[in-house]
Amino acid sequence: MNDTFNIRVRDTLQKMTPYSPGKPIWELQNELGLSNIIKLASNENPLGPSPKALEAVASSLSDIHRYPDASTTRLRQALATGLEMIPEQFIISNGGDELITLVAETFLEPGDEVIVCSPSFSEYEFGAHLMGATIVPVALDESFRFDIDAIVGAVTARTRLICLCSPNNPTGTYLSKDVLHHLLDVLPKHVVILLDAAYSQFATASDYTNGLEFVRAGYPVIVLQTFSKIYGLAGLRVGYGVASETIIQQMIKVKEPFNVNALAQVAATAALHDAEHVRLTLEANTKGKLQLYQAFQEMGLSFVESMGNFVLVEIGAEAKHIYEALMTRGIIVRFGGIWNLPCHLRISVGYREENSTFIQAMADILTHDN
Ligand SMILES: Cc1ncc(COP(=O)(O)O)c(C=O)c1O
């Protein structure tokens, strides 16, 4: 810190860097002076928000001088009804991101160990560092599958939490029901599992599980869900956790009272009942993924079959150059370097025209720039 003052920040901050988000559309618009930017970088819903959510927000605007419901009663009730659970098994958060922090604040003491798979979503490390806990990374195997033996082998008496992301961001690979079941059965009793199922609604594999069955069966599992992906409400910030009533009772103690704003609450509740928007989103995602797969095959690029709304493609040593060249054409994707995958790009599935523009630009760059 500034030498003039004798103030100091917590030691753990030395291990932390601010989150690096996908470049916002407005920023690239300003930089390039282009009006038409295509953003395939943050796994958002290319169809936009649920129309029912938009209506609910519009009709609630005149109430925003009131504090939101601190207990998010209606949303928890709607979720509980839909999933045949009880409202006391849900905690609503300011996006899935906040849920990760709440889990960290509930369970982690300095020096505790948190097992995270690598590469995966970076916020688990943020939560662990925030609490002064130690990250124990376990690499995915060479096909980006979960290495369960390595995860079990990494568990010690200090392991408090294991974060598993399925479908995994950025690889799109997943953890099968049998494998998760086996893991839960062999883990020692002092370990909590955070199963991040942010992309669960996109998963089509018959042996996929969103983990709720294990919550119902009484395992110490917290399932993370978000309204940012399939429901298209990333800008409103609303996610939730599902676990046993006992776990949720503890997590509520670290939650700020008004963590989920009033518009997010009504929008999420309405989006839950918008089956048509979900159906159209899934349809567009399935078609868009096939469009990307086919294009990558034609370009001779290998990719990982994805259970999410994004595809990880292997480009080779030119990946960064291609990422930058796409950017100059107004197309934002994610460079794999942020996950230590410098030969890869992660492409969020857009709608058809967006995917086509991206594919044409890729093909063009590959032919002319190399
Ligand atoms: C795997 C995963 N979990 C959680 C989140 C958090 O989403 P949000 O905070 O928008 O709900 C994301 C967002 O990209 C994600 O990829």
Short mmCIF file of C-alpha atoms and ligand atoms in Angstrom, two decimals:
data_model
loop_
_atom_site.label_atom_id
_atom_site.label_comp_id
_atom_site.label_asym_id
_atom_site.label_seq_id
_atom_site.Cartn_x
_atom_site.Cartn_y
_atom_site.Cartn_z
CA MET A 1 0.00 0.00 0.00
CA ASN A 2 0.93 3.72 -0.12
CA ASP A 3 4.09 4.23 1.98
CA THR A 4 2.91 7.55 3.42
CA PHE A 5 0.30 5.83 5.57
CA ASN A 6 0.75 2.96 7.91
CA ILE A 7 -2.42 1.16 6.91
CA ARG A 8 -2.35 -2.41 5.66
CA VAL A 9 -4.69 -4.73 3.84
CA ARG A 10 -5.25 -8.38 4.71
CA ASP A 11 -2.38 -10.69 3.68
CA THR A 12 -4.72 -12.87 1.65
CA LEU A 13 -5.27 -10.01 -0.82
CA GLN A 14 -1.75 -10.59 -2.13
CA LYS A 15 -3.05 -13.81 -3.66
CA MET A 16 -6.06 -12.13 -5.25
CA THR A 17 -6.54 -10.35 -8.57
CA PRO A 18 -9.77 -8.69 -9.70
CA TYR A 19 -12.06 -10.89 -11.83
CA SER A 20 -11.44 -10.50 -15.55
CA PRO A 21 -14.83 -10.32 -17.28
CA GLY A 22 -15.54 -10.72 -21.00
CA LYS A 23 -15.01 -7.38 -22.74
CA PRO A 24 -18.28 -5.42 -22.67
CA ILE A 25 -19.91 -4.57 -26.01
CA TRP A 26 -19.86 -0.79 -25.34
CA GLU A 27 -16.11 -0.83 -24.69
CA LEU A 28 -15.28 -2.45 -28.03
CA GLN A 29 -17.80 -0.18 -29.76
CA ASN A 30 -15.95 2.83 -28.36
CA GLU A 31 -12.54 1.41 -29.25
CA LEU A 32 -13.36 0.44 -32.83
CA GLY A 33 -16.11 2.88 -33.67
CA LEU A 34 -18.19 -0.09 -34.86
CA SER A 35 -21.91 -0.25 -34.17
CA ASN A 36 -22.37 -3.97 -34.70
CA ILE A 37 -20.45 -5.96 -32.10
CA ILE A 38 -20.97 -9.69 -31.58
CA LYS A 39 -20.30 -10.91 -28.07
CA LEU A 40 -19.74 -14.64 -27.70
CA ALA A 41 -17.71 -14.32 -24.54
CA SER A 42 -19.84 -14.60 -21.39
CA ASN A 43 -22.21 -17.54 -22.01
CA GLU A 44 -25.23 -15.26 -22.02
CA ASN A 45 -28.59 -16.08 -23.60
CA PRO A 46 -28.51 -14.86 -27.23
CA LEU A 47 -32.32 -14.77 -27.32
CA GLY A 48 -32.44 -12.13 -24.61
CA PRO A 49 -34.42 -12.19 -21.37
CA SER A 50 -37.64 -14.10 -20.84
CA PRO A 51 -40.50 -11.87 -22.09
CA LYS A 52 -42.48 -12.81 -18.98
CA ALA A 53 -39.61 -11.53 -16.83
CA LEU A 54 -39.61 -8.26 -18.76
CA GLU A 55 -43.34 -7.80 -18.14
CA ALA A 56 -42.90 -8.52 -14.44
CA VAL A 57 -40.08 -5.97 -14.18
CA ALA A 58 -42.12 -3.33 -16.02
CA SER A 59 -45.08 -3.76 -13.70
CA SER A 60 -42.90 -3.58 -10.58
CA LEU A 61 -40.96 -0.44 -11.44
CA SER A 62 -43.20 1.88 -9.47
CA ASP A 63 -42.47 -0.09 -6.27
CA ILE A 64 -38.71 0.34 -6.26
CA HIS A 65 -38.82 2.94 -3.50
CA ARG A 66 -39.52 -0.05 -1.18
CA TYR A 67 -36.84 -2.42 0.09
CA PRO A 68 -37.00 -5.85 -1.48
CA ASP A 69 -38.26 -8.88 0.41
CA ALA A 70 -35.20 -9.90 2.46
CA SER A 71 -36.45 -13.49 2.56
CA THR A 72 -37.19 -13.73 -1.20
CA THR A 73 -40.33 -15.56 -0.17
CA ARG A 74 -42.16 -15.80 -3.49
CA LEU A 75 -39.14 -16.92 -5.45
CA ARG A 76 -38.17 -19.57 -2.91
CA GLN A 77 -41.77 -20.79 -2.83
CA ALA A 78 -41.92 -20.99 -6.63
CA LEU A 79 -38.62 -22.88 -6.76
CA ALA A 80 -39.67 -25.25 -4.00
CA THR A 81 -42.97 -26.01 -5.70
CA GLY A 82 -41.31 -26.63 -9.07
CA LEU A 83 -38.67 -28.92 -7.61
CA GLU A 84 -40.88 -30.60 -5.02
CA MET A 85 -38.72 -29.45 -2.13
CA ILE A 86 -39.35 -26.99 0.71
CA PRO A 87 -38.58 -23.23 0.63
CA GLU A 88 -36.23 -23.67 3.61
CA GLN A 89 -33.88 -25.62 1.31
CA PHE A 90 -33.22 -22.56 -0.87
CA ILE A 91 -31.07 -19.46 -0.48
CA ILE A 92 -31.33 -16.77 -3.15
CA SER A 93 -28.20 -14.81 -4.00
CA ASN A 94 -27.01 -11.83 -6.01
CA GLY A 95 -26.06 -14.10 -8.90
CA GLY A 96 -24.40 -17.48 -8.60
CA ASP A 97 -21.19 -15.57 -7.86
CA GLU A 98 -22.51 -14.41 -4.51
CA LEU A 99 -23.61 -17.95 -3.68
CA ILE A 100 -19.96 -19.03 -3.99
CA THR A 101 -18.91 -16.28 -1.58
CA LEU A 102 -21.68 -17.23 0.85
CA VAL A 103 -20.50 -20.85 0.80
CA ALA A 104 -16.93 -19.70 1.46
CA GLU A 105 -18.03 -17.41 4.30
CA THR A 106 -20.09 -20.17 5.87
CA PHE A 107 -17.56 -23.00 5.78
CA LEU A 108 -13.99 -21.71 5.45
CA GLU A 109 -11.51 -20.73 8.14
CA PRO A 110 -7.96 -19.56 7.33
CA GLY A 111 -5.79 -22.55 6.46
CA ASP A 112 -8.69 -24.78 5.44
CA GLU A 113 -8.26 -26.49 2.09
CA VAL A 114 -10.56 -26.16 -0.89
CA ILE A 115 -10.24 -28.59 -3.79
CA VAL A 116 -10.96 -27.04 -7.17
CA CYS A 117 -10.67 -28.68 -10.55
CA SER A 118 -8.47 -27.06 -13.14
CA PRO A 119 -9.38 -25.55 -15.52
CA SER A 120 -12.70 -24.40 -14.11
CA PHE A 121 -14.66 -21.32 -13.07
CA SER A 122 -12.35 -18.89 -11.26
CA GLU A 123 -14.76 -17.68 -8.58
CA TYR A 124 -14.16 -20.74 -6.36
CA GLU A 125 -10.60 -19.53 -5.91
CA PHE A 126 -11.85 -16.04 -5.15
CA GLY A 127 -14.11 -17.35 -2.36
CA ALA A 128 -11.33 -19.48 -0.89
CA HIS A 129 -8.74 -16.69 -0.97
CA LEU A 130 -11.20 -14.23 0.53
CA MET A 131 -11.42 -16.41 3.62
CA GLY A 132 -7.67 -17.13 3.75
CA ALA A 133 -8.21 -20.76 2.77
CA THR A 134 -5.74 -22.74 0.67
CA ILE A 135 -6.57 -23.81 -2.89
CA VAL A 136 -5.71 -27.36 -3.82
CA PRO A 137 -6.01 -27.59 -7.61
CA VAL A 138 -6.68 -30.97 -9.22
CA ALA A 139 -6.16 -31.11 -12.98
CA LEU A 140 -8.83 -32.48 -15.30
CA ASP A 141 -7.46 -35.36 -17.39
CA GLU A 142 -6.16 -34.86 -20.93
CA SER A 143 -9.72 -35.09 -22.32
CA PHE A 144 -10.85 -32.50 -19.73
CA ARG A 145 -12.77 -35.13 -17.75
CA PHE A 146 -12.90 -35.11 -13.96
CA ASP A 147 -10.17 -37.19 -12.37
CA ILE A 148 -12.05 -38.63 -9.43
CA ASP A 149 -9.14 -40.66 -8.07
CA ALA A 150 -7.00 -37.53 -8.04
CA ILE A 151 -9.78 -35.57 -6.28
CA VAL A 152 -10.15 -38.25 -3.61
CA GLY A 153 -6.36 -38.46 -3.31
CA ALA A 154 -6.17 -34.69 -2.67
CA VAL A 155 -8.51 -34.83 0.35
CA THR A 156 -6.83 -34.27 3.73
CA ALA A 157 -8.06 -33.65 7.27
CA ARG A 158 -8.05 -29.91 6.40
CA THR A 159 -10.25 -30.25 3.29
CA ARG A 160 -13.47 -28.38 3.99
CA LEU A 161 -14.93 -27.90 0.53
CA ILE A 162 -14.75 -29.43 -2.96
CA CYS A 163 -16.00 -27.29 -5.85
CA LEU A 164 -17.23 -29.23 -8.85
CA CYS A 165 -18.60 -27.49 -11.92
CA SER A 166 -20.83 -29.66 -14.10
CA PRO A 167 -21.15 -28.88 -16.99
CA ASN A 168 -17.72 -27.43 -16.44
CA ASN A 169 -16.89 -23.90 -17.53
CA PRO A 170 -14.80 -23.58 -19.77
CA THR A 171 -14.56 -27.19 -21.03
CA GLY A 172 -18.24 -28.21 -21.30
CA THR A 173 -17.43 -31.63 -19.85
CA TYR A 174 -19.57 -33.04 -17.03
CA LEU A 175 -19.64 -35.35 -14.08
CA SER A 176 -21.88 -38.39 -14.51
CA LYS A 177 -24.43 -39.35 -11.89
CA ASP A 178 -22.62 -42.61 -11.04
CA VAL A 179 -19.27 -40.93 -10.67
CA LEU A 180 -20.69 -38.20 -8.41
CA HIS A 181 -22.51 -40.83 -6.36
CA HIS A 182 -19.29 -42.80 -5.93
CA LEU A 183 -17.39 -39.66 -4.92
CA LEU A 184 -20.01 -38.70 -2.34
CA ASP A 185 -19.89 -42.18 -0.86
CA VAL A 186 -16.13 -42.29 -0.45
CA LEU A 187 -15.56 -38.76 0.87
CA PRO A 188 -14.91 -38.31 4.57
CA LYS A 189 -17.78 -36.81 6.55
CA HIS A 190 -16.16 -33.40 7.10
CA VAL A 191 -16.24 -32.39 3.43
CA VAL A 192 -18.93 -30.26 1.78
CA ILE A 193 -19.48 -30.37 -1.99
CA LEU A 194 -20.41 -27.30 -3.97
CA LEU A 195 -21.91 -28.60 -7.21
CA ASP A 196 -22.05 -25.69 -9.62
CA ALA A 197 -24.87 -26.55 -12.00
CA ALA A 198 -25.10 -23.10 -13.62
CA TYR A 199 -25.38 -24.74 -17.06
CA SER A 200 -27.42 -27.79 -16.02
CA GLN A 201 -30.45 -26.94 -18.15
CA PHE A 202 -28.33 -27.23 -21.31
CA ALA A 203 -26.99 -30.70 -20.46
CA THR A 204 -28.44 -33.47 -22.60
CA ALA A 205 -26.39 -36.53 -21.58
CA SER A 206 -28.63 -39.22 -20.14
CA ASP A 207 -26.24 -39.83 -17.25
CA TYR A 208 -25.96 -36.15 -16.30
CA THR A 209 -27.17 -35.07 -12.86
CA ASN A 210 -27.82 -31.55 -11.59
CA GLY A 211 -27.14 -32.90 -8.10
CA LEU A 212 -30.60 -32.28 -6.64
CA GLU A 213 -31.20 -35.98 -6.14
CA PHE A 214 -28.18 -36.06 -3.84
CA VAL A 215 -29.46 -33.07 -1.87
CA ARG A 216 -32.78 -34.92 -1.50
CA ALA A 217 -30.91 -38.06 -0.40
CA GLY A 218 -29.27 -36.08 2.42
CA TYR A 219 -25.67 -35.76 1.17
CA PRO A 220 -23.75 -32.58 2.17
CA VAL A 221 -24.15 -31.10 -1.30
CA ILE A 222 -24.96 -27.49 -2.14
CA VAL A 223 -26.25 -27.10 -5.69
CA LEU A 224 -25.61 -23.73 -7.35
CA GLN A 225 -28.07 -22.45 -9.93
CA THR A 226 -28.34 -19.15 -11.76
CA PHE A 227 -30.88 -17.11 -13.70
CA SER A 228 -28.05 -15.64 -15.83
CA LYS A 229 -27.84 -18.41 -18.40
CA ILE A 230 -30.95 -20.21 -19.63
CA TYR A 231 -33.31 -17.55 -18.24
CA GLY A 232 -31.34 -14.68 -19.78
CA LEU A 233 -31.23 -12.46 -16.68
CA ALA A 234 -27.46 -11.99 -16.25
CA GLY A 235 -27.82 -8.22 -15.88
CA LEU A 236 -30.24 -8.49 -12.96
CA ARG A 237 -27.96 -10.74 -10.86
CA VAL A 238 -29.90 -13.59 -9.35
CA GLY A 239 -28.85 -17.12 -8.52
CA TYR A 240 -29.56 -19.60 -5.76
CA GLY A 241 -28.31 -22.49 -3.72
CA VAL A 242 -30.18 -25.68 -2.83
CA ALA A 243 -29.11 -27.82 0.11
CA SER A 244 -30.38 -29.36 3.32
CA GLU A 245 -32.37 -27.07 5.59
CA THR A 246 -29.54 -27.27 8.15
CA ILE A 247 -26.93 -26.02 5.69
CA ILE A 248 -29.19 -23.23 4.42
CA GLN A 249 -29.93 -22.07 7.99
CA GLN A 250 -26.21 -21.51 8.50
CA MET A 251 -25.70 -19.81 5.14
CA ILE A 252 -28.51 -17.33 5.82
CA LYS A 253 -26.46 -15.98 8.74
CA VAL A 254 -23.77 -14.61 6.39
CA LYS A 255 -26.17 -13.23 3.78
CA GLU A 256 -26.75 -9.48 3.61
CA PRO A 257 -30.42 -8.72 4.26
CA PHE A 258 -31.29 -7.20 0.89
CA ASN A 259 -28.86 -9.05 -1.34
CA VAL A 260 -31.35 -9.67 -4.16
CA ASN A 261 -33.01 -6.55 -5.55
CA ALA A 262 -36.77 -6.30 -6.02
CA LEU A 263 -36.71 -6.37 -9.83
CA ALA A 264 -34.45 -9.43 -9.88
CA GLN A 265 -36.87 -11.24 -7.56
CA VAL A 266 -39.96 -10.62 -9.69
CA ALA A 267 -38.12 -11.27 -12.94
CA ALA A 268 -36.71 -14.58 -11.75
CA THR A 269 -40.08 -15.74 -10.44
CA ALA A 270 -41.73 -14.90 -13.77
CA ALA A 271 -38.90 -16.49 -15.81
CA LEU A 272 -39.37 -19.75 -13.94
CA HIS A 273 -42.85 -19.95 -15.40
CA ASP A 274 -41.77 -19.12 -18.94
CA ALA A 275 -41.46 -22.62 -20.38
CA GLU A 276 -41.63 -21.29 -23.95
CA HIS A 277 -38.59 -19.06 -23.51
CA VAL A 278 -36.65 -22.00 -22.04
CA ARG A 279 -37.72 -24.24 -24.92
CA LEU A 280 -36.69 -21.70 -27.57
CA THR A 281 -33.36 -21.12 -25.82
CA LEU A 282 -32.58 -24.83 -25.74
CA GLU A 283 -33.54 -25.21 -29.38
CA ALA A 284 -31.30 -22.31 -30.42
CA ASN A 285 -28.45 -23.65 -28.30
CA THR A 286 -28.65 -27.16 -29.77
CA LYS A 287 -28.70 -25.82 -33.32
CA GLY A 288 -25.99 -23.24 -32.63
CA LYS A 289 -23.70 -25.83 -31.08
CA LEU A 290 -24.06 -28.10 -34.12
CA GLN A 291 -23.34 -25.13 -36.37
CA LEU A 292 -20.10 -24.47 -34.47
CA TYR A 293 -19.12 -28.16 -34.33
CA GLN A 294 -19.57 -28.52 -38.08
CA ALA A 295 -17.59 -25.37 -38.82
CA PHE A 296 -14.73 -26.44 -36.55
CA GLN A 297 -14.66 -29.85 -38.21
CA GLU A 298 -14.46 -28.22 -41.62
CA MET A 299 -11.61 -26.01 -40.41
CA GLY A 300 -9.81 -29.08 -39.05
CA LEU A 301 -9.96 -27.77 -35.47
CA SER A 302 -10.55 -30.10 -32.54
CA PHE A 303 -13.13 -29.15 -29.93
CA VAL A 304 -14.65 -30.58 -26.81
CA GLU A 305 -18.26 -31.73 -27.09
CA SER A 306 -20.07 -29.43 -24.70
CA MET A 307 -22.98 -29.91 -22.32
CA GLY A 308 -23.19 -26.13 -21.89
CA ASN A 309 -23.93 -23.10 -24.06
CA PHE A 310 -20.28 -22.64 -25.07
CA VAL A 311 -17.63 -24.63 -26.93
CA LEU A 312 -13.91 -24.90 -26.18
CA VAL A 313 -11.96 -25.12 -29.41
CA GLU A 314 -8.27 -25.88 -29.83
CA ILE A 315 -6.57 -23.45 -32.18
CA GLY A 316 -2.89 -23.99 -31.42
CA ALA A 317 -0.14 -21.46 -30.89
CA GLU A 318 -2.06 -18.86 -32.91
CA ALA A 319 -5.00 -18.77 -30.49
CA LYS A 320 -4.15 -15.38 -28.99
CA HIS A 321 -3.53 -13.86 -32.39
CA ILE A 322 -6.88 -15.17 -33.64
CA TYR A 323 -8.65 -13.91 -30.53
CA GLU A 324 -7.19 -10.45 -31.16
CA ALA A 325 -7.95 -10.57 -34.90
CA LEU A 326 -11.57 -11.48 -34.15
CA MET A 327 -11.73 -8.55 -31.73
CA THR A 328 -10.63 -6.09 -34.42
CA ARG A 329 -13.56 -7.35 -36.48
CA GLY A 330 -15.96 -6.65 -33.64
CA ILE A 331 -16.27 -10.25 -32.42
CA ILE A 332 -15.58 -10.90 -28.73
CA VAL A 333 -14.74 -14.46 -27.64
CA ARG A 334 -12.73 -15.74 -24.64
CA PHE A 335 -9.02 -16.44 -24.89
CA GLY A 336 -8.09 -19.67 -23.10
CA GLY A 337 -5.00 -18.08 -21.55
CA ILE A 338 -7.10 -17.01 -18.54
CA TRP A 339 -7.50 -20.74 -17.72
CA ASN A 340 -3.93 -21.58 -18.64
CA LEU A 341 -5.13 -22.91 -21.99
CA PRO A 342 -3.17 -20.62 -24.33
CA CYS A 343 -3.96 -22.74 -27.41
CA HIS A 344 -7.74 -22.59 -26.93
CA LEU A 345 -10.66 -20.21 -27.36
CA ARG A 346 -14.03 -20.53 -25.66
CA ILE A 347 -16.94 -19.54 -27.87
CA SER A 348 -20.37 -18.88 -26.36
CA VAL A 349 -23.13 -20.20 -28.59
CA GLY A 350 -24.87 -17.25 -30.21
CA TYR A 351 -27.93 -17.19 -32.42
CA ARG A 352 -27.57 -18.39 -35.98
CA GLU A 353 -26.49 -15.14 -37.65
CA GLU A 354 -23.98 -14.37 -34.92
CA ASN A 355 -22.45 -17.83 -35.19
CA SER A 356 -22.26 -17.50 -39.00
CA THR A 357 -20.49 -14.14 -38.79
CA PHE A 358 -18.04 -15.59 -36.27
CA ILE A 359 -17.42 -18.70 -38.42
CA GLN A 360 -16.80 -16.62 -41.54
CA ALA A 361 -14.39 -14.36 -39.69
CA MET A 362 -12.52 -17.35 -38.23
CA ALA A 363 -12.22 -19.03 -41.62
CA ASP A 364 -11.04 -15.78 -43.16
CA ILE A 365 -8.41 -15.16 -40.48
CA LEU A 366 -7.18 -18.76 -40.67
CA THR A 367 -6.77 -18.54 -44.45
CA HIS A 368 -5.30 -15.06 -44.76
CA ASP A 369 -3.41 -14.37 -41.56
CA ASN A 370 -1.49 -17.63 -41.28
C1 LIG B 1 -19.83 -22.11 -13.84
C2 LIG B 1 -20.43 -20.83 -13.42
N1 LIG B 1 -20.93 -20.73 -12.20
C3 LIG B 1 -21.49 -19.60 -11.77
C4 LIG B 1 -21.55 -18.50 -12.58
C5 LIG B 1 -22.11 -17.26 -11.98
O1 LIG B 1 -23.13 -16.72 -12.70
P1 LIG B 1 -23.95 -15.51 -12.15
O2 LIG B 1 -23.18 -14.86 -11.05
O3 LIG B 1 -24.15 -14.63 -13.31
O4 LIG B 1 -25.22 -16.11 -11.64
C6 LIG B 1 -21.02 -18.54 -13.87
C7 LIG B 1 -21.04 -17.37 -14.76
O5 LIG B 1 -20.50 -17.33 -15.81
C8 LIG B 1 -20.44 -19.75 -14.30
O6 LIG B 1 -19.90 -19.88 -15.51
#
